[in-house]
Short mmCIF file of C-alpha atoms and ligand atoms in Angstrom, two decimals:
data_model
loop_
_atom_site.label_atom_id
_atom_site.label_comp_id
_atom_site.label_asym_id
_atom_site.label_seq_id
_atom_site.Cartn_x
_atom_site.Cartn_y
_atom_site.Cartn_z
CA MET A 1 -0.02 -0.01 -0.08
CA GLN A 2 1.21 3.56 -0.87
CA LEU A 3 2.08 5.76 1.90
CA THR A 4 0.08 8.94 2.61
CA GLU A 5 1.56 12.22 2.26
CA ALA A 6 1.42 12.68 6.07
CA GLU A 7 3.38 9.45 6.57
CA VAL A 8 6.19 10.63 4.10
CA ALA A 9 6.19 13.77 6.04
CA VAL A 10 6.90 12.15 9.30
CA LEU A 11 9.47 9.96 7.97
CA GLN A 12 11.10 13.07 6.40
CA GLN A 13 10.94 14.65 9.75
CA ARG A 14 12.72 11.90 11.59
CA ALA A 15 15.32 11.84 8.84
CA ALA A 16 15.93 15.54 9.39
CA GLU A 17 16.10 15.11 13.10
CA ALA A 18 18.63 12.33 12.82
CA ALA A 19 20.85 14.48 10.65
CA ARG A 20 21.09 16.95 13.39
CA ASN A 21 23.42 14.41 15.28
CA SER A 22 25.50 14.03 11.99
CA TYR A 23 29.29 13.41 12.89
CA SER A 24 30.58 14.99 9.41
CA PRO A 25 33.62 17.09 10.32
CA TYR A 26 35.20 16.24 6.92
CA SER A 27 32.36 16.86 4.55
CA HIS A 28 30.16 18.93 6.55
CA PHE A 29 27.34 17.20 4.86
CA ARG A 30 24.89 16.44 7.32
CA VAL A 31 22.60 13.55 6.40
CA GLY A 32 19.80 11.52 7.99
CA ALA A 33 17.80 8.72 6.79
CA ALA A 34 14.74 7.16 8.30
CA ILE A 35 13.38 3.82 7.48
CA LEU A 36 9.56 2.56 7.94
CA LEU A 37 9.42 -1.44 8.43
CA HIS A 38 7.13 -3.44 6.83
CA PRO A 39 4.14 -4.25 9.04
CA ASP A 40 4.15 -8.04 8.00
CA VAL A 41 6.95 -8.62 10.39
CA ARG A 42 5.52 -7.66 13.67
CA GLN A 43 6.92 -4.22 14.14
CA ASP A 44 3.93 -2.49 12.71
CA GLY A 45 4.75 1.04 11.70
CA ALA A 46 8.24 1.10 13.41
CA MET A 47 10.51 3.90 12.18
CA VAL A 48 14.28 3.68 12.64
CA ALA A 49 16.73 6.54 11.92
CA GLY A 50 20.44 6.96 11.50
CA THR A 51 22.91 9.54 10.48
CA ASN A 52 26.18 9.58 8.78
CA VAL A 53 29.16 9.00 10.87
CA GLU A 54 32.64 10.04 9.38
CA ASN A 55 36.11 8.90 10.04
CA ALA A 56 39.44 10.42 9.53
CA SER A 57 40.31 7.48 7.36
CA TYR A 58 37.58 8.68 5.01
CA ARG A 59 36.63 5.36 3.52
CA LEU A 60 35.63 4.07 6.90
CA THR A 61 32.75 6.53 6.91
CA CYS A 62 29.20 5.17 7.51
CA CYS A 63 26.42 6.44 5.55
CA ALA A 64 23.03 7.56 7.29
CA GLU A 65 21.05 4.84 5.49
CA GLN A 66 23.45 2.22 6.52
CA ALA A 67 23.44 3.35 10.22
CA ALA A 68 19.56 3.36 10.05
CA ILE A 69 19.44 -0.31 8.76
CA ALA A 70 22.08 -1.44 11.25
CA ALA A 71 20.04 0.14 14.08
CA ALA A 72 16.82 -1.31 12.79
CA VAL A 73 18.43 -4.90 12.49
CA THR A 74 19.91 -4.54 16.15
CA LEU A 75 16.38 -3.42 17.49
CA TYR A 76 14.07 -5.71 15.60
CA GLY A 77 16.24 -8.51 14.10
CA PRO A 78 17.19 -9.90 10.86
CA GLN A 79 13.85 -10.54 9.41
CA ILE A 80 13.04 -6.85 9.01
CA ARG A 81 11.79 -5.61 5.64
CA ILE A 82 11.75 -2.03 4.51
CA ARG A 83 8.76 -0.48 3.34
CA ALA A 84 10.16 3.07 2.88
CA VAL A 85 13.19 5.14 3.27
CA ALA A 86 13.37 8.74 3.57
CA ILE A 87 16.60 10.87 3.30
CA ALA A 88 17.19 14.41 4.33
CA ASN A 89 20.10 16.74 4.78
CA LEU A 90 20.61 20.01 6.50
CA ASN A 91 22.68 21.43 3.67
CA GLY A 92 19.82 22.13 1.35
CA ALA A 93 21.28 19.87 -1.18
CA ALA A 94 20.23 17.03 -3.29
CA SER A 95 20.65 13.77 -1.32
CA MET A 96 19.88 10.52 -3.20
CA PRO A 97 21.33 7.24 -1.70
CA CYS A 98 24.75 6.38 -3.03
CA GLY A 99 25.31 3.24 -4.82
CA ALA A 100 26.61 1.37 -1.75
CA CYS A 101 23.42 2.38 0.18
CA ARG A 102 21.25 1.29 -2.49
CA GLN A 103 22.78 -2.24 -2.34
CA THR A 104 22.46 -2.13 1.45
CA ILE A 105 18.62 -1.24 1.30
CA LEU A 106 18.26 -3.91 -1.23
CA GLU A 107 19.34 -6.46 1.37
CA PHE A 108 16.10 -5.69 3.19
CA SER A 109 13.78 -4.50 0.56
CA THR A 110 10.69 -5.79 -1.27
CA PRO A 111 9.87 -5.06 -4.94
CA GLU A 112 7.78 -2.21 -3.64
CA THR A 113 10.31 -0.58 -1.19
CA ALA A 114 9.73 3.30 -1.55
CA VAL A 115 12.52 5.83 -1.63
CA PHE A 116 12.00 9.67 -0.91
CA TYR A 117 14.94 12.13 -1.32
CA PRO A 118 15.34 15.86 -1.92
CA ASN A 119 16.62 17.06 -5.26
CA ALA A 120 18.73 20.00 -5.81
CA ASP A 121 15.65 22.32 -5.55
CA GLY A 122 14.49 20.69 -2.30
CA GLU A 123 11.66 18.95 -3.92
CA THR A 124 10.85 15.58 -2.70
CA VAL A 125 11.63 12.84 -5.39
CA SER A 126 9.45 9.84 -4.86
CA THR A 127 10.78 6.58 -6.45
CA THR A 128 11.37 2.93 -5.62
CA LEU A 129 14.53 0.96 -4.95
CA ALA A 130 13.91 -1.19 -8.11
CA GLU A 131 14.00 1.97 -10.07
CA LEU A 132 17.28 3.28 -8.28
CA LEU A 133 18.98 -0.11 -8.64
CA PRO A 134 18.15 -2.11 -11.71
CA ALA A 135 19.87 -5.34 -12.55
CA ALA A 136 20.83 -5.64 -8.91
CA PHE A 137 23.31 -8.10 -7.69
CA ARG A 138 21.89 -10.97 -5.41
CA LEU A 139 23.44 -14.30 -4.51
CA ALA A 140 22.05 -17.00 -6.75
CA THR A 141 21.32 -19.23 -3.70
CA GLU A 142 18.62 -16.88 -2.61
N1 THU B 1 26.43 10.11 2.77
C1 THU B 1 25.28 9.44 3.28
O1 THU B 1 25.15 9.48 4.46
N2 THU B 1 24.56 8.79 2.45
C2 THU B 1 24.63 8.65 1.12
O2 THU B 1 23.81 7.85 0.41
C3 THU B 1 25.67 9.54 0.47
C4 THU B 1 26.74 10.13 1.32
C5 THU B 1 27.20 10.78 3.45
C6 THU B 1 28.69 10.17 3.63
C7 THU B 1 29.47 11.25 4.03
O3 THU B 1 29.66 11.40 5.38
C8 THU B 1 28.96 12.50 3.38
O4 THU B 1 27.61 11.99 3.24
C9 THU B 1 29.50 13.03 2.06
O5 THU B 1 29.75 11.90 1.16
#
């Protein structure tokens, strides 16, 4: 089922709140991500947020989306499925999920997983993970 505008707004708000805790002394790009979990697996309506955590060894940086997913698995277990992800930043910039984050979201996605992110004009882009990551890599054993 599609999310209502109000549900998307709440998810975006949670993402923006998480971005306020961003640890980004190198890029100064303050990102937050909030995920809405699928109601099928018990945690009806649960939302979990994360922010980016950078490191002086730059490549060790953890993206906001990955932080949110790690927190959700920690809180609710390995069976979680993501109904929607909203991304926000406090820099007034576009922030679509990076390639690595798309692959990380895929791991817990369904064919309908929705993604909301701001474009460069601050407008919300509403899309799906399937659209953002076509021909995605999955293990053949799945
Ligand atoms: N970043 C995210 O948190 N999510 C993304 O999908 C793209 C990039 C963070 C990583 C780094 O801290 C900063 O944004 C600049 O790349």
